[in-house]
GROMACS .gro file of C-alpha atoms in nm:
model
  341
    1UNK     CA    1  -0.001   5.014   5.964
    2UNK     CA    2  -0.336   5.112   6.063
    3UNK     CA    3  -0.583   5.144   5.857
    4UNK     CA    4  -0.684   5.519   5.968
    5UNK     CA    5  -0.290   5.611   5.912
    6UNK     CA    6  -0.374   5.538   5.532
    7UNK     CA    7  -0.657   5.723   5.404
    8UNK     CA    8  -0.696   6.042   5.304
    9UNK     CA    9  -0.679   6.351   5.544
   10UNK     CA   10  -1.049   6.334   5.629
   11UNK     CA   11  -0.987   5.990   5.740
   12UNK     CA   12  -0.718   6.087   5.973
   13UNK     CA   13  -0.957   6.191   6.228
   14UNK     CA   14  -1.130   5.927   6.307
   15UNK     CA   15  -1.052   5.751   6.645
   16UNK     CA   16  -0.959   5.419   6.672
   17UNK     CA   17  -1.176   5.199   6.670
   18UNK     CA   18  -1.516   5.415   6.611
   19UNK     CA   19  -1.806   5.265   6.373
   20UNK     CA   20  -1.645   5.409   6.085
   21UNK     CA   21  -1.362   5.256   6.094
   22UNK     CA   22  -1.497   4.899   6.184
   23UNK     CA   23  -1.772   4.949   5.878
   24UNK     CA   24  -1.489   4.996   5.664
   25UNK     CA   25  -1.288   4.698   5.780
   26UNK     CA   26  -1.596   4.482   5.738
   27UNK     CA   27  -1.640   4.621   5.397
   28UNK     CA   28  -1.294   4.537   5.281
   29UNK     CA   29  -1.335   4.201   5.434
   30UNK     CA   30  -1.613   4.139   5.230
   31UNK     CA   31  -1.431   4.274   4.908
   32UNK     CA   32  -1.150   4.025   4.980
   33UNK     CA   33  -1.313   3.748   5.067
   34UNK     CA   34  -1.670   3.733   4.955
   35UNK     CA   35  -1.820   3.365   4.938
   36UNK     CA   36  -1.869   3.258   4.604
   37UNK     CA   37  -1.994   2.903   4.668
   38UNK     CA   38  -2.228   2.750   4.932
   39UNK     CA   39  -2.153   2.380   5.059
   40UNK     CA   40  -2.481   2.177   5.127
   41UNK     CA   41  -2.472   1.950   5.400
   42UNK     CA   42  -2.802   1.858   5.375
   43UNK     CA   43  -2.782   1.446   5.530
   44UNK     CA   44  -2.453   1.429   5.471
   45UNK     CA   45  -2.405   1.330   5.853
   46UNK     CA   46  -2.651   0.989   5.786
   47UNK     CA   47  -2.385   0.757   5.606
   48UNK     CA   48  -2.472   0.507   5.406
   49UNK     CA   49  -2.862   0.569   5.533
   50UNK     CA   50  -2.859   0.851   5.242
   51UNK     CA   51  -2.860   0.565   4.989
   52UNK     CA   52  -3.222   0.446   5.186
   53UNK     CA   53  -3.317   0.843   5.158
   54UNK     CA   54  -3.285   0.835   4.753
   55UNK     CA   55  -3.468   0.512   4.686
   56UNK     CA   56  -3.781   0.690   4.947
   57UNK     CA   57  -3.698   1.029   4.809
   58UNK     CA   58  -3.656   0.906   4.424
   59UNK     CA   59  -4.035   0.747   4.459
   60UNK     CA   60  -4.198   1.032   4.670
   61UNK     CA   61  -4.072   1.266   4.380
   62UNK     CA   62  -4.185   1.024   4.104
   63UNK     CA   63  -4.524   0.974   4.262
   64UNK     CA   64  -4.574   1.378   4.320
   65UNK     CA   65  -4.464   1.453   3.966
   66UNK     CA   66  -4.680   1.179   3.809
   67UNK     CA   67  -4.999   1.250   4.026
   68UNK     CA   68  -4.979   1.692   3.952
   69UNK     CA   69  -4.926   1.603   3.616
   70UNK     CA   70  -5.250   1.344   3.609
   71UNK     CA   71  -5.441   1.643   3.770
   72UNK     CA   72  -5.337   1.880   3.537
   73UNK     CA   73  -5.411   1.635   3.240
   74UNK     CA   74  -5.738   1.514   3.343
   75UNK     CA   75  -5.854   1.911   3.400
   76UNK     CA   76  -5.726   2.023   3.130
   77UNK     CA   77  -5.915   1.675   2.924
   78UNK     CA   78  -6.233   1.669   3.094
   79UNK     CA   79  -6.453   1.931   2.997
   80UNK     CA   80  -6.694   1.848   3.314
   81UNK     CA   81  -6.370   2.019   3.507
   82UNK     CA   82  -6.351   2.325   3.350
   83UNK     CA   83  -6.490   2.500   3.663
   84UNK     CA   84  -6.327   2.761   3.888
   85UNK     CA   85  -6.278   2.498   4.173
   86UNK     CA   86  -6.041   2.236   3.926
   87UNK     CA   87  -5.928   2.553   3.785
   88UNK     CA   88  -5.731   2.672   4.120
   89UNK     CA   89  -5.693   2.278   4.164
   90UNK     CA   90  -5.496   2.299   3.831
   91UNK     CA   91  -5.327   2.584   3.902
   92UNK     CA   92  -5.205   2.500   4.205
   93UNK     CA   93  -5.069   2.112   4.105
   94UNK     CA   94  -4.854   2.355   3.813
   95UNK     CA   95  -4.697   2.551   4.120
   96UNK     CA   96  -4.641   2.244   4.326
   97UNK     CA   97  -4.472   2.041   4.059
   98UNK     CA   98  -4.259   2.311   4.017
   99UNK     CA   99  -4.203   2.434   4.352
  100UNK     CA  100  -4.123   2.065   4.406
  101UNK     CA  101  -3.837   2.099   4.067
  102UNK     CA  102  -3.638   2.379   4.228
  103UNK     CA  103  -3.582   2.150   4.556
  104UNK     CA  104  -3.543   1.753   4.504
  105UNK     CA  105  -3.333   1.719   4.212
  106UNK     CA  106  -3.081   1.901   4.386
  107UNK     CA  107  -3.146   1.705   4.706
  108UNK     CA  108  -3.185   1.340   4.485
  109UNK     CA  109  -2.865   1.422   4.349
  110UNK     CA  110  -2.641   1.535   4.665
  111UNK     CA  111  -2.788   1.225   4.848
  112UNK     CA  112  -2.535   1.091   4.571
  113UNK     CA  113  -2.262   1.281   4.580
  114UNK     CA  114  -1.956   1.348   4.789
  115UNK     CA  115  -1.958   1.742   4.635
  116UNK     CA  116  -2.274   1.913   4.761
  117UNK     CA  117  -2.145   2.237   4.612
  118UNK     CA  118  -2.423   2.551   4.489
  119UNK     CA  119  -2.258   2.860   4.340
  120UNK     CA  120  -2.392   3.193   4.543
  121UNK     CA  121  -2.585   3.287   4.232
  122UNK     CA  122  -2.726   2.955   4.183
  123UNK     CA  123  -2.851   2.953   4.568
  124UNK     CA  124  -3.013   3.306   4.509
  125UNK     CA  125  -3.232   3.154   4.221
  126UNK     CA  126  -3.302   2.869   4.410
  127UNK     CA  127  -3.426   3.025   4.712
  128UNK     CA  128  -3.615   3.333   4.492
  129UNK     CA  129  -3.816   3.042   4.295
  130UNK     CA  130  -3.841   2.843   4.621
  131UNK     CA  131  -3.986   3.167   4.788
  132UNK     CA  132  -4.218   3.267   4.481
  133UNK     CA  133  -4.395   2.894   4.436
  134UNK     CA  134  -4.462   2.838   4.813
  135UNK     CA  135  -4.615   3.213   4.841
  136UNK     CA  136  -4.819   3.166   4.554
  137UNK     CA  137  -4.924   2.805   4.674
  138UNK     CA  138  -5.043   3.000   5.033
  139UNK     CA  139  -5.237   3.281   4.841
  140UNK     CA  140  -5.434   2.995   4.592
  141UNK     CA  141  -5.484   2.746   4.908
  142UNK     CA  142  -5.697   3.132   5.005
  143UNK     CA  143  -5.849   3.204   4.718
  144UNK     CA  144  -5.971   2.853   4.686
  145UNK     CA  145  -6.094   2.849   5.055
  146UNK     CA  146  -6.321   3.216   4.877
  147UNK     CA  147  -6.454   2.977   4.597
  148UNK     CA  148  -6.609   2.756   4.820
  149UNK     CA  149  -6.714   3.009   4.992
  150UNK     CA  150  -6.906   3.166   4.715
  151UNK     CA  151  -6.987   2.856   4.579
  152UNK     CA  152  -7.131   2.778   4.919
  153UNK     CA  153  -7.283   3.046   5.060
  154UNK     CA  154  -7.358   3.276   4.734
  155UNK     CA  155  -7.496   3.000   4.489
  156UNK     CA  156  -7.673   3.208   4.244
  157UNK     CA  157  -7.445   3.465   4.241
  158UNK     CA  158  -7.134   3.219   4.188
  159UNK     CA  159  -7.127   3.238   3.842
  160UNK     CA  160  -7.069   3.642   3.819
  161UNK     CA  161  -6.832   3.612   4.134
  162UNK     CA  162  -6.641   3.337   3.991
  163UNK     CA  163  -6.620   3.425   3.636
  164UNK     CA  164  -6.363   3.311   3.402
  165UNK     CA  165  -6.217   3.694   3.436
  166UNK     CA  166  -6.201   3.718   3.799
  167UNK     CA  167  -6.048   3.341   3.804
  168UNK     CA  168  -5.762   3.452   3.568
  169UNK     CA  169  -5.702   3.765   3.766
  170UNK     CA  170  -5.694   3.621   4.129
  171UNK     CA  171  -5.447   3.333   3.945
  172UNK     CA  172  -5.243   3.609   3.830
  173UNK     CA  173  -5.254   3.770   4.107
  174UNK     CA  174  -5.150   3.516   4.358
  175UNK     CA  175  -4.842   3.474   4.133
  176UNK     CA  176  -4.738   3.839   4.144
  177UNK     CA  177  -4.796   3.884   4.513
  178UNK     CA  178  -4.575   3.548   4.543
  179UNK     CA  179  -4.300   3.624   4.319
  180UNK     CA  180  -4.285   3.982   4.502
  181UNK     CA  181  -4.220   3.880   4.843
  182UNK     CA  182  -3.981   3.649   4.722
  183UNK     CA  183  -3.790   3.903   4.555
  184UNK     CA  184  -3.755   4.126   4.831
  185UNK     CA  185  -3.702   3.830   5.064
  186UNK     CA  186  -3.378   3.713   4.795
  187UNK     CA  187  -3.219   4.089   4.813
  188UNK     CA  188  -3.303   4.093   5.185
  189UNK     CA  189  -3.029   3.811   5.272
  190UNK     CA  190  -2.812   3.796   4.944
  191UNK     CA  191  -2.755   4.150   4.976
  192UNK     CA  192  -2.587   4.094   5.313
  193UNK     CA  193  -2.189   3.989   5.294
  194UNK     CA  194  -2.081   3.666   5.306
  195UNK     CA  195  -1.701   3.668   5.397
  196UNK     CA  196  -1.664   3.345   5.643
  197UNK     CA  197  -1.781   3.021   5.666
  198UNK     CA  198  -2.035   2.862   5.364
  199UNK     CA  199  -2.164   2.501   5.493
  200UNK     CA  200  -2.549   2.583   5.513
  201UNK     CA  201  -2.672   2.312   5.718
  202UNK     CA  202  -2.996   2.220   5.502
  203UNK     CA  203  -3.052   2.053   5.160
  204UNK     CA  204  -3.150   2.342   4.961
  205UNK     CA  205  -3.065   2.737   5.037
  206UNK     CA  206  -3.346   2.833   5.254
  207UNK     CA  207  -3.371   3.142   5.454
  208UNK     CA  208  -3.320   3.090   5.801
  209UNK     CA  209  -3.009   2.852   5.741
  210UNK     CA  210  -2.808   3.114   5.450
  211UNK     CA  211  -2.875   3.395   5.650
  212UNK     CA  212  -2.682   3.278   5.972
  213UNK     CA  213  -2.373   3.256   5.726
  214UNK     CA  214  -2.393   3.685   5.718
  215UNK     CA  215  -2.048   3.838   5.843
  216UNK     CA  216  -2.275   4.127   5.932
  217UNK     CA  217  -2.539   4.230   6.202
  218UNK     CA  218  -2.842   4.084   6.017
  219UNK     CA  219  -3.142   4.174   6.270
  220UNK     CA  220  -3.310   4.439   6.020
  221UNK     CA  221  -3.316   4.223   5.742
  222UNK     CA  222  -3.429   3.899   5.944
  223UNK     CA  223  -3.690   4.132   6.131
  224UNK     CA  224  -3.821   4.252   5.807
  225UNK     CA  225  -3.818   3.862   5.651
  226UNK     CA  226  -4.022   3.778   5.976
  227UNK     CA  227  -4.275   4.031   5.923
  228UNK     CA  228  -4.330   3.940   5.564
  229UNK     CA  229  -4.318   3.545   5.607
  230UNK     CA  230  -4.644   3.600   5.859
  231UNK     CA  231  -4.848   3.896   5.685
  232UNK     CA  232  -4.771   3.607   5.329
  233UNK     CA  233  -4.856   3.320   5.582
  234UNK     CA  234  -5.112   3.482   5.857
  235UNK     CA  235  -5.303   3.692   5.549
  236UNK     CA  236  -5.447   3.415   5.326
  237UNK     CA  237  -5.470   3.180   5.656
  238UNK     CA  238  -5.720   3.402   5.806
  239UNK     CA  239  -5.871   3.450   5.510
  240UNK     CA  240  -5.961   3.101   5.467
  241UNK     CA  241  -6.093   3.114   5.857
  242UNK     CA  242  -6.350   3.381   5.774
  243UNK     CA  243  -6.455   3.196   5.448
  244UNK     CA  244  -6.516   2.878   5.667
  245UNK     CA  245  -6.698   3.033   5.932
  246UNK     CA  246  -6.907   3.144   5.662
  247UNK     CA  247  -6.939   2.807   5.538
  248UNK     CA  248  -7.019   2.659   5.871
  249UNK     CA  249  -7.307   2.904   5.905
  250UNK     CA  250  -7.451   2.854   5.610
  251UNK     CA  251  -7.451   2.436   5.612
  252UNK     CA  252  -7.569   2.447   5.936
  253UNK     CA  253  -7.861   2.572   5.784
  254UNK     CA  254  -7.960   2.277   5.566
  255UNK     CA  255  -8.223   2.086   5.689
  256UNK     CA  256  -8.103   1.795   5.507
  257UNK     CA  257  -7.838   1.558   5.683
  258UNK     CA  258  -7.728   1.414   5.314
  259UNK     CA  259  -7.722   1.795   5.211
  260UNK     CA  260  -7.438   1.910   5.458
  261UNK     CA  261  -7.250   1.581   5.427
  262UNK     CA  262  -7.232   1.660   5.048
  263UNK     CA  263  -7.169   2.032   5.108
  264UNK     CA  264  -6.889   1.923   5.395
  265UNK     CA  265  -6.746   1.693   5.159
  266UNK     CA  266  -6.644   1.948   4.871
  267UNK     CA  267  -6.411   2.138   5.144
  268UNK     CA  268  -6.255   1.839   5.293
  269UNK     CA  269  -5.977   1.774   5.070
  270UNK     CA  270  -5.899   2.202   5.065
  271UNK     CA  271  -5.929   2.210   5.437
  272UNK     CA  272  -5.681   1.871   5.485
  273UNK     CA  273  -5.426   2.062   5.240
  274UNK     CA  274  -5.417   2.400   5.413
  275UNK     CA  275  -5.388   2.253   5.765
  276UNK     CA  276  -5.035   2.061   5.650
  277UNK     CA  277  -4.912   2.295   5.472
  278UNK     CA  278  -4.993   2.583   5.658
  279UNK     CA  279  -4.916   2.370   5.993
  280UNK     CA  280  -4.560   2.310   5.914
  281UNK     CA  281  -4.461   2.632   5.715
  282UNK     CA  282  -4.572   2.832   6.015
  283UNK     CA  283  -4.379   2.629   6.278
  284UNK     CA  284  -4.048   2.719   6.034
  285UNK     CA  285  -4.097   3.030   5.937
  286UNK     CA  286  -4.316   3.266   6.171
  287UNK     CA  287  -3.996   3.245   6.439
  288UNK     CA  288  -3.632   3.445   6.489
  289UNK     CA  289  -3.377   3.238   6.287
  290UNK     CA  290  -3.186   3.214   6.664
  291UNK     CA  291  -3.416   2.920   6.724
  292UNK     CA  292  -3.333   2.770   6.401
  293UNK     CA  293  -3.245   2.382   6.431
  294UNK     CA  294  -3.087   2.161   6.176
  295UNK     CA  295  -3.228   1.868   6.234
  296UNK     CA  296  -3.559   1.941   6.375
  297UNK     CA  297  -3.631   2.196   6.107
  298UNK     CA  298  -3.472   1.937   5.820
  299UNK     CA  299  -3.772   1.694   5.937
  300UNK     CA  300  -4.015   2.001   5.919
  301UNK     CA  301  -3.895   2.132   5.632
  302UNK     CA  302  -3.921   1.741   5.450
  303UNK     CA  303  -4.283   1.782   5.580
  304UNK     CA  304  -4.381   2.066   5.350
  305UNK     CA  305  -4.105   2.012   5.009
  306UNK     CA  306  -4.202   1.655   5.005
  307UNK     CA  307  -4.503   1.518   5.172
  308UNK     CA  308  -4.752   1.873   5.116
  309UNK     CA  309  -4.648   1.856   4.721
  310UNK     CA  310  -4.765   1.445   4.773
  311UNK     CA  311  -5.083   1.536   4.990
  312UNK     CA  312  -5.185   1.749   4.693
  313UNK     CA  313  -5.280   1.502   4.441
  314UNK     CA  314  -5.327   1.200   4.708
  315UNK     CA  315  -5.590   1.339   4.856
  316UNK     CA  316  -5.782   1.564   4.581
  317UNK     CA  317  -5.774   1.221   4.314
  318UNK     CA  318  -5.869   0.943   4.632
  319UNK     CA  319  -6.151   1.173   4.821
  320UNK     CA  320  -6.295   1.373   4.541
  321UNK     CA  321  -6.529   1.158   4.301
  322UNK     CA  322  -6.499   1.347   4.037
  323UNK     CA  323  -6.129   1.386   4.008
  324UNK     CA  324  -6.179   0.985   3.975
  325UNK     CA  325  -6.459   0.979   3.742
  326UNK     CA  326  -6.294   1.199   3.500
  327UNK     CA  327  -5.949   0.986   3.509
  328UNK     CA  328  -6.176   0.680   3.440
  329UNK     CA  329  -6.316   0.876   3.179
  330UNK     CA  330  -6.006   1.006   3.003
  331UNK     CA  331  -5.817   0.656   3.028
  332UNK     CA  332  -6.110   0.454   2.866
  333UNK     CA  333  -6.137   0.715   2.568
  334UNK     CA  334  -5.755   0.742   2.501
  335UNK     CA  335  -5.783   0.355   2.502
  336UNK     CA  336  -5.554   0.258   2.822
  337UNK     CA  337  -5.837   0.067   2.980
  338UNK     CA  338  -5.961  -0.272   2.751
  339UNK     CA  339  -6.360  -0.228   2.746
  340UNK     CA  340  -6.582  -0.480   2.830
  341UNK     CA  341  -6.636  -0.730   2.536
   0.00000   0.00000   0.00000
């Protein structure tokens, strides 16, 4: 019988096949047969090369959670550290490691396993802390790119700009901002209804790939999504451009060769972070999810999960001296290092 022979006299009146009636038939469809699990396929279409991926991934992961947690360590050790610039440094090896916690194990483990199941509310929480710790890593990569400018460019006034106050609050506040957009991102595509197929072709519940899985028109909710993924990517990232010009000006002033090497050399290892990790979140995210590819995007994606997290500690501990005098330092007095008889 049709469905506008069985309501109630009001519904009676409505033509077949008008919006209402359709909006209620998708409504009931979702009622009836809502998703309740996701299916990962992640590499699932590799073979036995997903054995190779574990062993790579296994180490990557073991190497990214042993150097943060050296960083974090040695900062927290060394009281020659305790500066705003190791601060954010600190800070931001805590979000990586466990930005980096809500994504492999998952990954390690489904390289393993034949079922690559995620319950819907399990995906949710994975993509909201996903979502929180990568925003939060983009607003401290820009307020790190402002220390150095201050540090740079307003020396003497540094220590009032950059005070252990303002350091907690812009900390804080990076956090917030992150954990904000990743809340309304979460409700923007969970809240849609997912009433057909579940194999999300990724290894973790990301956007782009869970929100194709809608039974619904989903262009307001991607179109807001899009607009938030580039004012949380395109905000801090020009941010950090102004800073540096700023930078530039100012070093270019130094009459000294040795003096802008040494001032050059305190934003290398910042500027080497930002362009990866801004590089290949941008060339994901700021795009429609129509031009979302699997495979292409699973490399990109591996890019900024894996090898950004890595980048982090590889390149503050081998190109930043004092990173490496301080882990010198905290090794010999804890007694890991036999001293010269």
């Amino acid at each position: 019988m049709a469905i506008w022979d069985r309501g109630t006299p009001s519904d009676s009146i409505s033509r077949p096949g008008s919006g209402e009636v359709n909006l209620r038939d998708q409504v009931s469809q979702a009622n009836f047969s809502s998703v309740t699990e996701f299916l990962l396929l992640g590499f699932s279409n590799l073979g036995e090369i997903q054995l190779i991926l574990f062993a790579i991934f296994l180490c990557l992961y073991l190497i990214i959670l042993s150097g943060n947690i050296t960083i974090i360590t040695v900062i927290r050790l060394d009281r020659s550290l305790h500066v705003p610039m190791y601060f954010f440094l600190g800070i931001l090896s805590i979000s990586e490691t466990c930005y980096t916690l809500v994504v492999l194990p998952k990954m390690l483990i489904n390289l393993l396993s034949l079922l690559r199941t995620i319950s819907f509310v399990n995906c949710a929480v994975q993509m909201f802390f996903f979502l929180g710790f990568a925003v939060t890593n983009c607003m401290l990569l820009g307020v790190m790119g402002y220390d150095r400018y201050a540090a740079i460019c307003h020396p003497l006034r540094y220590p009032i700009l950059m005070s252990w106050q303002v350091c907690g609050q812009l900390a804080a506040t990076c956090a917030v901002i992150g954990f904000l957009f990743s809340l309304t991102g979460s409700l923007l595509v969970f809240e849609l209804p997912f009433c057909g197929p579940n194999k999300i072709n990724h290894y973790f519940c990301d956007i782009l790939p869970v929100i194709q899985l809608a039974c619904t028109e989903t262009y307001i909710n991607e179109l807001v999504i899009f607009i938030g993924g580039v004012v949380a990517l395109m905000t801090p990232l020009t941010f950090i451009c102004i800073s540096y010009g700023f930078i530039v000006h100012t070093i270019l002033k130094i009459p000294s060769a040795d003096g802008k090497r040494k001032a050059f050399s305190t934003c290398a290892s910042h500027l080497t972070v930002v362009i990866v990790h801004y590089g290949c979140a941008s060339s994901v995210y700021l795009r429609p999810s129509a031009k979302f590819s699997s495979s292409k995007d699973r490399l990109v994606t591996v890019t900024y999960t894996v090898v950004t997290p890595l980048l982090n500690p590889m390149v503050y501990s081998l190109r930043n001296k004092a990173i490496q005098m301080a882990i010198w330092k905290v090794i010999n007095r804890r007694g890991f290092y036999p001293k010269a008889l």
